[in-house]
XYZ file of C-alpha atoms in Angstrom:
380
model
C 25.789 -65.065 -44.761
C 22.515 -64.842 -46.674
C 20.839 -62.443 -43.859
C 23.960 -60.338 -43.953
C 23.417 -60.051 -47.658
C 19.814 -58.921 -47.611
C 20.558 -56.030 -44.835
C 23.327 -54.810 -47.096
C 21.468 -54.814 -49.935
C 18.426 -52.864 -48.052
C 21.094 -50.437 -46.684
C 22.566 -49.851 -49.966
C 19.213 -49.964 -51.982
C 17.391 -47.585 -49.524
C 20.591 -45.194 -49.544
C 20.497 -45.006 -53.112
C 17.015 -44.298 -53.558
C 17.116 -41.777 -50.936
C 20.547 -39.968 -52.465
C 18.830 -39.897 -56.004
C 15.261 -38.396 -54.818
C 16.876 -35.763 -52.631
C 18.878 -34.912 -55.810
C 16.027 -35.267 -57.834
C 14.120 -32.445 -56.129
C 16.950 -30.097 -57.547
C 18.910 -31.695 -60.410
C 20.378 -28.226 -61.554
C 21.792 -27.959 -57.942
C 24.162 -31.193 -58.812
C 24.626 -29.994 -62.201
C 26.132 -26.606 -60.622
C 28.160 -28.978 -58.135
C 29.960 -30.587 -61.245
C 30.543 -27.264 -62.703
C 32.467 -26.627 -59.534
C 34.198 -29.570 -59.844
C 34.918 -29.151 -63.562
C 36.288 -25.746 -62.905
C 38.354 -26.588 -60.346
C 40.210 -29.654 -62.416
C 40.318 -27.154 -65.312
C 42.073 -24.047 -62.991
C 44.312 -27.336 -61.752
C 45.555 -28.043 -65.340
C 43.951 -31.493 -65.638
C 42.456 -31.516 -69.363
C 41.154 -28.176 -69.003
C 39.574 -28.345 -72.592
C 37.627 -31.625 -71.523
C 36.753 -29.978 -68.236
C 35.142 -26.845 -70.333
C 33.508 -29.307 -72.801
C 31.902 -31.424 -70.176
C 30.965 -28.029 -68.240
C 28.048 -27.766 -70.975
C 26.715 -30.984 -70.526
C 26.548 -31.076 -66.733
C 22.732 -30.596 -66.696
C 22.257 -33.898 -68.895
C 24.955 -35.757 -66.772
C 23.066 -34.844 -63.478
C 19.869 -36.224 -65.229
C 21.561 -39.427 -65.936
C 23.317 -39.773 -63.063
C 19.806 -39.046 -60.776
C 18.156 -41.686 -62.591
C 20.865 -44.268 -62.405
C 21.208 -43.907 -58.403
C 17.177 -44.125 -58.286
C 17.290 -47.384 -60.665
C 20.171 -48.969 -59.347
C 18.837 -48.733 -55.451
C 15.379 -50.192 -56.413
C 17.457 -52.865 -58.765
C 19.380 -54.132 -55.243
C 16.004 -53.771 -53.458
C 14.337 -56.404 -55.713
C 17.248 -58.292 -57.044
C 17.054 -57.609 -60.289
C 20.014 -58.603 -62.766
C 22.219 -58.364 -59.886
C 25.320 -59.630 -62.116
C 24.768 -56.497 -64.133
C 23.967 -54.020 -61.461
C 26.571 -55.156 -59.154
C 29.193 -54.117 -61.676
C 27.643 -50.789 -62.043
C 27.179 -49.987 -58.694
C 30.858 -50.879 -57.857
C 31.818 -48.501 -60.724
C 29.528 -45.817 -59.773
C 30.568 -45.903 -55.924
C 34.360 -45.980 -56.673
C 33.668 -42.787 -58.714
C 31.789 -41.353 -55.939
C 34.356 -42.160 -53.473
C 37.122 -40.644 -55.639
C 34.989 -37.444 -55.783
C 34.555 -37.144 -52.334
C 37.984 -38.147 -51.209
C 39.446 -35.205 -53.559
C 36.873 -32.789 -52.233
C 37.812 -33.591 -48.541
C 41.757 -34.095 -49.183
C 41.764 -30.953 -51.423
C 40.003 -28.827 -48.756
C 38.392 -26.584 -51.975
C 34.900 -27.790 -51.323
C 32.345 -27.010 -48.286
C 29.781 -29.885 -49.503
C 29.917 -32.949 -51.990
C 26.236 -32.457 -52.860
C 25.618 -36.089 -52.186
C 22.199 -35.344 -50.651
C 21.704 -31.826 -52.583
C 21.247 -28.890 -50.518
C 18.572 -30.194 -48.250
C 21.036 -32.521 -46.458
C 24.416 -30.514 -46.480
C 27.375 -33.113 -45.845
C 30.868 -31.891 -45.253
C 33.187 -33.560 -47.505
C 34.828 -35.508 -44.476
C 31.190 -37.031 -43.648
C 30.542 -37.706 -47.624
C 33.907 -39.889 -48.075
C 33.321 -41.668 -44.846
C 30.010 -42.524 -46.078
C 31.115 -43.689 -49.235
C 34.181 -45.514 -47.710
C 31.279 -47.525 -45.850
C 29.185 -48.157 -49.001
C 32.059 -49.259 -51.032
C 32.910 -52.100 -48.459
C 29.050 -52.945 -48.588
C 29.051 -52.920 -52.229
C 32.031 -54.642 -52.843
C 30.758 -57.715 -50.454
C 27.465 -57.438 -52.675
C 29.648 -58.043 -55.667
C 31.308 -61.037 -54.400
C 27.840 -62.273 -53.954
C 26.287 -61.055 -56.527
C 25.342 -64.783 -58.267
C 23.746 -65.976 -55.423
C 21.375 -63.308 -54.714
C 18.028 -64.185 -56.258
C 15.078 -62.038 -57.374
C 12.282 -61.300 -54.675
C 9.782 -61.035 -57.191
C 8.935 -62.344 -60.682
C 11.008 -61.114 -63.667
C 8.035 -59.293 -65.387
C 7.049 -57.870 -62.116
C 10.496 -56.744 -60.960
C 11.031 -55.286 -64.811
C 7.952 -53.420 -64.645
C 8.904 -51.823 -61.173
C 12.545 -50.918 -62.527
C 10.518 -49.337 -65.733
C 8.320 -47.403 -63.261
C 11.114 -46.306 -61.173
C 12.966 -44.728 -64.348
C 9.739 -42.792 -65.797
C 9.245 -41.552 -62.558
C 13.048 -40.436 -61.872
C 12.731 -38.628 -65.167
C 9.176 -37.108 -64.919
C 10.209 -35.905 -61.572
C 13.800 -34.173 -62.757
C 11.752 -32.261 -65.903
C 8.960 -31.352 -63.408
C 11.068 -29.153 -61.069
C 13.244 -28.220 -63.864
C 9.982 -26.018 -64.931
C 8.232 -25.598 -61.758
C 11.142 -24.974 -59.121
C 11.669 -27.966 -56.610
C 9.318 -29.677 -54.506
C 10.723 -29.063 -51.327
C 13.261 -25.643 -51.262
C 16.324 -25.935 -49.384
C 17.557 -23.169 -50.559
C 18.370 -19.787 -48.885
C 15.845 -17.843 -51.363
C 12.951 -19.911 -49.919
C 9.700 -18.375 -49.083
C 9.341 -16.777 -45.715
C 13.511 -15.959 -45.487
C 14.377 -12.271 -44.972
C 17.072 -11.634 -47.845
C 19.029 -9.334 -46.115
C 18.963 -11.659 -42.748
C 20.496 -14.548 -44.643
C 23.471 -12.328 -45.911
C 24.629 -11.949 -42.240
C 27.114 -14.453 -40.743
C 25.424 -16.483 -38.477
C 25.980 -15.899 -34.771
C 29.372 -17.414 -33.380
C 30.821 -18.390 -36.880
C 34.493 -17.339 -37.604
C 34.930 -15.704 -41.031
C 37.394 -16.586 -43.681
C 40.693 -14.629 -42.727
C 41.686 -12.910 -46.016
C 44.818 -10.474 -46.914
C 44.882 -8.606 -49.931
C 47.223 -9.507 -52.423
C 48.724 -7.523 -55.534
C 49.571 -8.750 -58.640
C 52.124 -6.850 -60.500
C 54.069 -7.238 -63.856
C 57.919 -6.742 -63.638
C 59.998 -7.086 -66.740
C 57.569 -9.523 -68.149
C 57.255 -11.650 -64.867
C 54.285 -11.816 -62.764
C 54.683 -10.930 -59.188
C 52.601 -11.278 -56.015
C 52.823 -9.134 -52.641
C 50.687 -7.821 -49.999
C 50.565 -4.316 -48.468
C 52.670 -5.622 -45.679
C 55.575 -6.658 -47.560
C 55.799 -4.381 -50.717
C 59.368 -5.022 -52.511
C 62.147 -2.424 -51.639
C 62.471 -1.218 -54.873
C 58.894 -0.828 -55.886
C 58.379 2.127 -58.372
C 55.550 2.558 -60.667
C 58.432 2.236 -63.507
C 59.218 -0.929 -62.615
C 55.793 -2.554 -61.600
C 53.148 -2.728 -63.841
C 49.753 -3.025 -61.622
C 47.526 -6.038 -63.113
C 44.891 -6.673 -60.412
C 44.342 -7.518 -56.697
C 42.422 -10.053 -54.785
C 41.417 -11.487 -51.547
C 43.514 -14.561 -50.561
C 42.570 -16.788 -47.873
C 44.960 -17.285 -45.339
C 42.885 -19.291 -42.873
C 39.767 -20.864 -43.460
C 36.692 -19.913 -41.426
C 33.979 -22.557 -40.249
C 30.946 -20.962 -41.820
C 29.664 -18.668 -44.114
C 26.257 -16.542 -44.920
C 23.752 -18.619 -46.202
C 23.256 -15.881 -49.058
C 26.687 -14.368 -50.152
C 27.797 -12.429 -53.112
C 24.131 -11.337 -53.685
C 24.940 -7.632 -54.658
C 22.267 -5.965 -56.807
C 23.772 -2.823 -58.943
C 22.105 -0.254 -61.563
C 23.475 -0.061 -64.847
C 25.855 2.562 -63.973
C 27.278 -0.006 -61.258
C 25.896 1.835 -58.212
C 25.344 -0.637 -55.630
C 21.228 -1.020 -54.978
C 21.525 -3.935 -52.944
C 19.951 -2.379 -49.573
C 17.699 0.059 -51.217
C 15.780 -2.452 -52.976
C 15.493 -4.935 -49.827
C 13.999 -1.988 -47.865
C 11.471 -1.126 -50.296
C 8.133 -0.421 -48.394
C 5.205 -2.422 -49.804
C 5.402 -5.245 -52.360
C 7.553 -5.789 -55.233
C 8.362 -8.277 -58.122
C 11.871 -9.233 -58.556
C 12.281 -10.883 -61.836
C 15.331 -13.259 -62.322
C 17.010 -14.218 -65.665
C 20.053 -16.184 -66.188
C 22.066 -15.071 -69.484
C 19.851 -14.836 -72.675
C 16.013 -14.888 -71.606
C 14.708 -12.665 -74.406
C 12.872 -15.355 -75.999
C 10.017 -17.978 -74.757
C 6.387 -18.300 -74.169
C 6.919 -16.960 -70.803
C 6.828 -13.438 -72.225
C 3.109 -13.775 -73.270
C 2.176 -14.310 -69.337
C 4.869 -11.648 -68.346
C 2.713 -9.017 -70.246
C -0.521 -10.050 -68.286
C 1.688 -9.791 -64.716
C 3.284 -6.673 -66.394
C -0.071 -4.987 -66.478
C -1.426 -6.672 -63.091
C 1.659 -5.473 -61.088
C 1.324 -1.853 -62.607
C -2.585 -1.847 -61.298
C -1.649 -2.639 -57.757
C 1.298 -0.070 -57.903
C 3.702 -3.149 -57.543
C 7.152 -2.526 -58.944
C 9.062 -4.783 -61.163
C 12.849 -5.243 -61.230
C 14.708 -7.199 -63.705
C 17.223 -8.685 -62.635
C 20.289 -10.038 -64.790
C 23.817 -11.518 -65.159
C 23.867 -10.592 -68.964
C 22.383 -7.428 -70.448
C 23.882 -7.568 -73.565
C 21.851 -10.338 -74.685
C 18.585 -8.863 -72.988
C 19.168 -6.085 -75.033
C 15.507 -6.563 -76.807
C 13.567 -6.690 -73.359
C 15.225 -3.822 -71.985
C 14.303 -1.854 -74.829
C 10.708 -3.583 -74.533
C 10.084 -3.031 -70.996
C 11.355 0.628 -70.503
C 9.434 1.178 -67.263
C 11.149 -1.617 -65.432
C 14.085 -0.859 -63.215
C 16.842 -3.053 -64.688
C 19.142 -4.411 -62.307
C 22.366 -6.450 -62.879
C 23.607 -9.216 -60.694
C 26.190 -12.017 -60.823
C 25.286 -15.387 -62.296
C 26.123 -17.151 -58.963
C 23.550 -15.770 -56.661
C 20.965 -15.657 -59.361
C 21.471 -19.614 -59.878
C 20.700 -19.929 -56.261
C 17.720 -17.661 -56.090
C 15.807 -18.653 -59.434
C 16.212 -22.743 -60.333
C 14.044 -21.797 -63.503
C 15.127 -18.858 -65.871
C 13.375 -16.639 -65.573
C 11.839 -16.918 -62.196
C 9.547 -14.448 -60.130
C 9.881 -13.854 -56.443
C 7.354 -11.871 -54.355
C 9.544 -9.692 -51.665
C 8.023 -7.320 -49.168
C 10.580 -5.406 -47.623
C 13.087 -8.086 -47.978
C 11.092 -11.086 -47.070
C 10.263 -13.714 -49.592
C 6.494 -13.971 -49.790
C 5.903 -16.698 -52.610
C 8.172 -17.415 -55.577
C 7.033 -18.992 -59.270
C 9.450 -20.910 -61.768
C 8.598 -19.985 -65.518
C 5.463 -22.923 -65.975
C 3.748 -21.166 -63.077
C 4.008 -17.653 -64.348
C 0.014 -17.816 -64.965
C -0.200 -18.140 -61.045
C 1.158 -14.659 -60.497
C -1.755 -12.441 -61.652
C -4.118 -13.700 -58.872
C -1.662 -13.744 -56.285
C -1.362 -9.942 -56.951
C -5.234 -9.376 -57.313
C -5.422 -10.019 -53.426
C -2.203 -7.385 -52.697
C -2.912 -3.943 -50.859
C 0.219 -2.344 -51.545
């Protein structure tokens, strides 16, 4: 039995460390996945007030959870304070199994974020994985008092402390500099237009346009094929229309909903992605009108003008960035939904160097000082 426990400890410890490190490479990705869960639960009527409150702390929850995964995995491997960590692991895996089970059974998620965007798992695969991990951890839990540390206590404590420090440093580094390994569709070398296409052989979602009307104070919905016989503009007042999924497809484009519009609302996506020569896409999420980055951006702005490189300022929130819009009147200001901005830019702001739709380089806000030298070798 001792050998079995040792094997289970290695499996559980390595998996938790690996899972934590993959997510530490992109803590914002886990935070966005948490927000997706919070939104689904709020829409379903489950404590909507609490879900909206927790939404604002998603990044903090993400950082804490990732730190705990790594530290717990190391603790299991070295056998440090197993009576405590076996309890914590059991609570965590029960929580994870609930989440992956909900994602699988509800059918509302394409992935659970267990290994981040680098190793996307289907909800079913994640759920099965967590069931096996639960069994392993339950066995470890029942034999927790018989597990002895493999190293002296002070050395084990030192390793635990170093793992915690490393996990915190790694996450705060990538939150400023972008992930060490970019697994997102807006990574260097990708052509954005190509990534907006459906994969070969994929079956898209089957949708039907659904209309929502108000009739005598009640909300009614119907499609174009089943309009009510008594339909009349005096009785039915239009509310909205939306695409209702009637059959789920098996895939979707790597980049979806990436629509760039002018301030007047004209779709200019294809035109911007087809511009000859080099250009800079400045992505800003929400309010980016303050910060030290503006000093470095002035240098970038001048270097780009000298090289004839156009800069497109892309934001989901023009209202809060009015000061920037009035300051940099020579930039082309573009509106975009916040979701593709969060995918394209893991820091706010972030800058992508584009050549006819292909991403040549990208920089997080902490690396803006590198951009002028990169522009100096460009021949536009």
